[in-house]
């Protein structure tokens, strides 16, 4: 069992665009404004202050990062996309072990992290709550689908 976490590279995005789990693809498609998943991921990488890719035994599990609206922003927008590898119990266990330290790394320099998640993405909502994000009930409609705002303050 080997875990590799590295700075996100363009080849990781190409792989993720091909292997993204259906729920994440659903969210990306709704929020993409007509761009392909790969184009969205590339845009997110360009706008991210920090971004990484996680591999398990040489297979891509997740890409994630934090967008910064401006270089001086104290609020950031964390994002993540995963492959179906995340559903394997051995991978999930290691993912959960790494979550808090990676979140600490992502949040450096930000006093507030926030974003939105589809109400249909129950796995992500459960994980976000476990990590410490809160939901204030704010709901957004994107192309007829409900999204919930989540946030974490320093």
PDB file of C-alpha atoms in Angstrom:
ATOM      1  CA  UNK A   1       0.000   0.000   0.000  1.00  0.00           C
ATOM      2  CA  UNK A   2       1.556   3.270  -1.087  1.00  0.00           C
ATOM      3  CA  UNK A   3       0.124   6.773  -0.838  1.00  0.00           C
ATOM      4  CA  UNK A   4       1.455   9.643  -2.902  1.00  0.00           C
ATOM      5  CA  UNK A   5       0.294  13.222  -2.403  1.00  0.00           C
ATOM      6  CA  UNK A   6       1.880  15.722  -4.749  1.00  0.00           C
ATOM      7  CA  UNK A   7       1.358  19.169  -6.207  1.00  0.00           C
ATOM      8  CA  UNK A   8      -1.382  19.011  -8.810  1.00  0.00           C
ATOM      9  CA  UNK A   9      -0.114  18.697 -12.375  1.00  0.00           C
ATOM     10  CA  UNK A  10      -1.894  18.959 -15.714  1.00  0.00           C
ATOM     11  CA  UNK A  11      -1.637  15.219 -16.326  1.00  0.00           C
ATOM     12  CA  UNK A  12      -3.574  14.637 -13.084  1.00  0.00           C
ATOM     13  CA  UNK A  13      -6.380  16.775 -14.508  1.00  0.00           C
ATOM     14  CA  UNK A  14      -6.495  14.783 -17.732  1.00  0.00           C
ATOM     15  CA  UNK A  15      -6.782  11.564 -15.716  1.00  0.00           C
ATOM     16  CA  UNK A  16      -9.440  13.022 -13.431  1.00  0.00           C
ATOM     17  CA  UNK A  17     -11.505  14.234 -16.381  1.00  0.00           C
ATOM     18  CA  UNK A  18     -11.593  10.628 -17.626  1.00  0.00           C
ATOM     19  CA  UNK A  19     -12.116   8.916 -14.256  1.00  0.00           C
ATOM     20  CA  UNK A  20     -14.237  11.338 -12.193  1.00  0.00           C
ATOM     21  CA  UNK A  21     -16.934   9.673 -10.114  1.00  0.00           C
ATOM     22  CA  UNK A  22     -20.473  10.306 -11.418  1.00  0.00           C
ATOM     23  CA  UNK A  23     -21.654  12.587  -8.585  1.00  0.00           C
ATOM     24  CA  UNK A  24     -18.653  14.874  -8.947  1.00  0.00           C
ATOM     25  CA  UNK A  25     -19.139  14.953 -12.732  1.00  0.00           C
ATOM     26  CA  UNK A  26     -22.799  15.863 -12.146  1.00  0.00           C
ATOM     27  CA  UNK A  27     -21.770  18.848 -10.003  1.00  0.00           C
ATOM     28  CA  UNK A  28     -19.092  19.961 -12.456  1.00  0.00           C
ATOM     29  CA  UNK A  29     -21.514  19.715 -15.385  1.00  0.00           C
ATOM     30  CA  UNK A  30     -24.061  21.881 -13.580  1.00  0.00           C
ATOM     31  CA  UNK A  31     -21.536  24.571 -12.665  1.00  0.00           C
ATOM     32  CA  UNK A  32     -19.397  24.504 -15.825  1.00  0.00           C
ATOM     33  CA  UNK A  33     -21.124  27.095 -18.027  1.00  0.00           C
ATOM     34  CA  UNK A  34     -20.638  24.761 -20.982  1.00  0.00           C
ATOM     35  CA  UNK A  35     -16.957  23.988 -20.427  1.00  0.00           C
ATOM     36  CA  UNK A  36     -15.700  20.430 -20.439  1.00  0.00           C
ATOM     37  CA  UNK A  37     -14.730  18.873 -17.109  1.00  0.00           C
ATOM     38  CA  UNK A  38     -11.070  19.060 -18.105  1.00  0.00           C
ATOM     39  CA  UNK A  39     -11.390  22.774 -18.967  1.00  0.00           C
ATOM     40  CA  UNK A  40     -13.065  23.413 -15.599  1.00  0.00           C
ATOM     41  CA  UNK A  41     -10.311  21.572 -13.759  1.00  0.00           C
ATOM     42  CA  UNK A  42      -7.618  23.506 -15.629  1.00  0.00           C
ATOM     43  CA  UNK A  43      -9.349  26.786 -14.781  1.00  0.00           C
ATOM     44  CA  UNK A  44      -9.526  25.744 -11.124  1.00  0.00           C
ATOM     45  CA  UNK A  45      -5.841  24.854 -11.090  1.00  0.00           C
ATOM     46  CA  UNK A  46      -4.932  28.265 -12.543  1.00  0.00           C
ATOM     47  CA  UNK A  47      -7.057  30.059  -9.906  1.00  0.00           C
ATOM     48  CA  UNK A  48      -5.992  27.905  -6.957  1.00  0.00           C
ATOM     49  CA  UNK A  49      -3.581  29.171  -4.361  1.00  0.00           C
ATOM     50  CA  UNK A  50      -2.816  25.535  -3.492  1.00  0.00           C
ATOM     51  CA  UNK A  51      -3.739  22.263  -5.186  1.00  0.00           C
ATOM     52  CA  UNK A  52      -2.728  18.624  -4.883  1.00  0.00           C
ATOM     53  CA  UNK A  53      -3.422  15.169  -6.259  1.00  0.00           C
ATOM     54  CA  UNK A  54      -3.676  12.009  -4.168  1.00  0.00           C
ATOM     55  CA  UNK A  55      -2.747   8.545  -5.430  1.00  0.00           C
ATOM     56  CA  UNK A  56      -3.141   5.116  -3.858  1.00  0.00           C
ATOM     57  CA  UNK A  57      -0.946   2.311  -5.237  1.00  0.00           C
ATOM     58  CA  UNK A  58      -0.327   4.406  -8.350  1.00  0.00           C
ATOM     59  CA  UNK A  59      -4.021   5.068  -9.046  1.00  0.00           C
ATOM     60  CA  UNK A  60      -5.555   8.551  -8.889  1.00  0.00           C
ATOM     61  CA  UNK A  61      -7.998   8.968  -6.005  1.00  0.00           C
ATOM     62  CA  UNK A  62      -8.618  12.723  -5.747  1.00  0.00           C
ATOM     63  CA  UNK A  63      -7.591  16.189  -6.853  1.00  0.00           C
ATOM     64  CA  UNK A  64      -8.268  19.118  -4.567  1.00  0.00           C
ATOM     65  CA  UNK A  65      -7.338  22.667  -3.843  1.00  0.00           C
ATOM     66  CA  UNK A  66      -8.462  26.065  -2.675  1.00  0.00           C
ATOM     67  CA  UNK A  67      -9.424  28.903  -5.011  1.00  0.00           C
ATOM     68  CA  UNK A  68      -8.611  32.454  -4.066  1.00  0.00           C
ATOM     69  CA  UNK A  69     -10.822  35.154  -5.602  1.00  0.00           C
ATOM     70  CA  UNK A  70      -7.834  37.547  -5.434  1.00  0.00           C
ATOM     71  CA  UNK A  71      -4.268  37.224  -4.190  1.00  0.00           C
ATOM     72  CA  UNK A  72      -5.216  39.333  -1.159  1.00  0.00           C
ATOM     73  CA  UNK A  73      -8.409  37.419  -0.294  1.00  0.00           C
ATOM     74  CA  UNK A  74      -8.784  36.097   3.227  1.00  0.00           C
ATOM     75  CA  UNK A  75     -11.625  33.831   2.101  1.00  0.00           C
ATOM     76  CA  UNK A  76     -10.990  30.760  -0.012  1.00  0.00           C
ATOM     77  CA  UNK A  77     -13.121  28.252  -1.876  1.00  0.00           C
ATOM     78  CA  UNK A  78     -12.046  24.646  -1.295  1.00  0.00           C
ATOM     79  CA  UNK A  79     -12.811  22.169  -4.050  1.00  0.00           C
ATOM     80  CA  UNK A  80     -12.315  18.475  -4.645  1.00  0.00           C
ATOM     81  CA  UNK A  81     -13.054  15.817  -7.237  1.00  0.00           C
ATOM     82  CA  UNK A  82     -12.581  12.088  -6.751  1.00  0.00           C
ATOM     83  CA  UNK A  83     -12.554   8.857  -8.696  1.00  0.00           C
ATOM     84  CA  UNK A  84     -14.461   5.717  -7.716  1.00  0.00           C
ATOM     85  CA  UNK A  85     -11.294   4.606  -5.904  1.00  0.00           C
ATOM     86  CA  UNK A  86     -12.541   6.723  -2.974  1.00  0.00           C
ATOM     87  CA  UNK A  87     -15.310   4.147  -2.423  1.00  0.00           C
ATOM     88  CA  UNK A  88     -12.855   1.374  -1.538  1.00  0.00           C
ATOM     89  CA  UNK A  89     -12.754   0.892   2.240  1.00  0.00           C
ATOM     90  CA  UNK A  90      -8.928   0.726   2.437  1.00  0.00           C
ATOM     91  CA  UNK A  91      -8.605   3.914   0.368  1.00  0.00           C
ATOM     92  CA  UNK A  92     -11.342   5.718   2.292  1.00  0.00           C
ATOM     93  CA  UNK A  93      -9.653   4.885   5.610  1.00  0.00           C
ATOM     94  CA  UNK A  94      -6.329   6.373   4.438  1.00  0.00           C
ATOM     95  CA  UNK A  95      -8.134   9.350   2.890  1.00  0.00           C
ATOM     96  CA  UNK A  96      -9.831  10.121   6.207  1.00  0.00           C
ATOM     97  CA  UNK A  97      -6.507   9.841   8.046  1.00  0.00           C
ATOM     98  CA  UNK A  98      -4.939  12.452   5.737  1.00  0.00           C
ATOM     99  CA  UNK A  99      -7.956  14.771   5.602  1.00  0.00           C
ATOM    100  CA  UNK A 100      -7.328  17.011   8.588  1.00  0.00           C
ATOM    101  CA  UNK A 101      -3.644  17.655   7.862  1.00  0.00           C
ATOM    102  CA  UNK A 102      -4.410  18.396   4.209  1.00  0.00           C
ATOM    103  CA  UNK A 103      -7.250  20.722   5.213  1.00  0.00           C
ATOM    104  CA  UNK A 104      -4.877  22.572   7.552  1.00  0.00           C
ATOM    105  CA  UNK A 105      -2.465  22.978   4.624  1.00  0.00           C
ATOM    106  CA  UNK A 106      -5.269  24.208   2.332  1.00  0.00           C
ATOM    107  CA  UNK A 107      -6.569  26.728   4.850  1.00  0.00           C
ATOM    108  CA  UNK A 108      -3.218  28.435   5.575  1.00  0.00           C
ATOM    109  CA  UNK A 109      -3.645  32.170   5.061  1.00  0.00           C
ATOM    110  CA  UNK A 110      -7.449  32.068   4.929  1.00  0.00           C
ATOM    111  CA  UNK A 111      -9.761  33.124   7.746  1.00  0.00           C
ATOM    112  CA  UNK A 112     -12.800  31.628   5.999  1.00  0.00           C
ATOM    113  CA  UNK A 113     -13.295  28.659   3.684  1.00  0.00           C
ATOM    114  CA  UNK A 114     -16.623  28.231   1.919  1.00  0.00           C
ATOM    115  CA  UNK A 115     -18.213  26.674  -1.138  1.00  0.00           C
ATOM    116  CA  UNK A 116     -21.351  24.839  -2.210  1.00  0.00           C
ATOM    117  CA  UNK A 117     -22.239  21.167  -2.620  1.00  0.00           C
ATOM    118  CA  UNK A 118     -25.207  19.461  -4.266  1.00  0.00           C
ATOM    119  CA  UNK A 119     -27.888  18.356  -1.799  1.00  0.00           C
ATOM    120  CA  UNK A 120     -27.743  15.044  -3.683  1.00  0.00           C
ATOM    121  CA  UNK A 121     -24.078  14.497  -2.758  1.00  0.00           C
ATOM    122  CA  UNK A 122     -24.766  12.889   0.619  1.00  0.00           C
ATOM    123  CA  UNK A 123     -21.298  11.321   0.888  1.00  0.00           C
ATOM    124  CA  UNK A 124     -19.580  14.699   0.449  1.00  0.00           C
ATOM    125  CA  UNK A 125     -21.974  16.388   2.892  1.00  0.00           C
ATOM    126  CA  UNK A 126     -21.276  13.751   5.538  1.00  0.00           C
ATOM    127  CA  UNK A 127     -17.508  14.105   4.994  1.00  0.00           C
ATOM    128  CA  UNK A 128     -17.681  17.931   5.100  1.00  0.00           C
ATOM    129  CA  UNK A 129     -19.504  17.795   8.437  1.00  0.00           C
ATOM    130  CA  UNK A 130     -17.026  15.235   9.818  1.00  0.00           C
ATOM    131  CA  UNK A 131     -14.104  17.508   8.879  1.00  0.00           C
ATOM    132  CA  UNK A 132     -15.728  20.464  10.643  1.00  0.00           C
ATOM    133  CA  UNK A 133     -17.523  22.479   7.982  1.00  0.00           C
ATOM    134  CA  UNK A 134     -20.903  23.889   8.966  1.00  0.00           C
ATOM    135  CA  UNK A 135     -24.046  24.361   6.909  1.00  0.00           C
ATOM    136  CA  UNK A 136     -26.132  27.454   7.638  1.00  0.00           C
ATOM    137  CA  UNK A 137     -29.101  26.439   5.495  1.00  0.00           C
ATOM    138  CA  UNK A 138     -28.254  28.777   2.619  1.00  0.00           C
ATOM    139  CA  UNK A 139     -29.411  27.110  -0.562  1.00  0.00           C
ATOM    140  CA  UNK A 140     -28.622  27.977  -4.168  1.00  0.00           C
ATOM    141  CA  UNK A 141     -30.441  26.844  -7.290  1.00  0.00           C
ATOM    142  CA  UNK A 142     -28.174  25.919 -10.173  1.00  0.00           C
ATOM    143  CA  UNK A 143     -30.000  24.821 -13.303  1.00  0.00           C
ATOM    144  CA  UNK A 144     -32.901  23.471 -11.266  1.00  0.00           C
ATOM    145  CA  UNK A 145     -30.756  21.618  -8.698  1.00  0.00           C
ATOM    146  CA  UNK A 146     -30.267  22.628  -5.067  1.00  0.00           C
ATOM    147  CA  UNK A 147     -26.829  23.294  -3.638  1.00  0.00           C
ATOM    148  CA  UNK A 148     -25.994  23.968   0.007  1.00  0.00           C
ATOM    149  CA  UNK A 149     -23.414  26.442   1.257  1.00  0.00           C
ATOM    150  CA  UNK A 150     -20.788  25.103   3.660  1.00  0.00           C
ATOM    151  CA  UNK A 151     -18.144  27.048   5.522  1.00  0.00           C
ATOM    152  CA  UNK A 152     -15.401  26.945   8.117  1.00  0.00           C
ATOM    153  CA  UNK A 153     -13.981  29.933   9.953  1.00  0.00           C
ATOM    154  CA  UNK A 154     -10.535  30.053  11.510  1.00  0.00           C
TER     155      UNK A 154
END
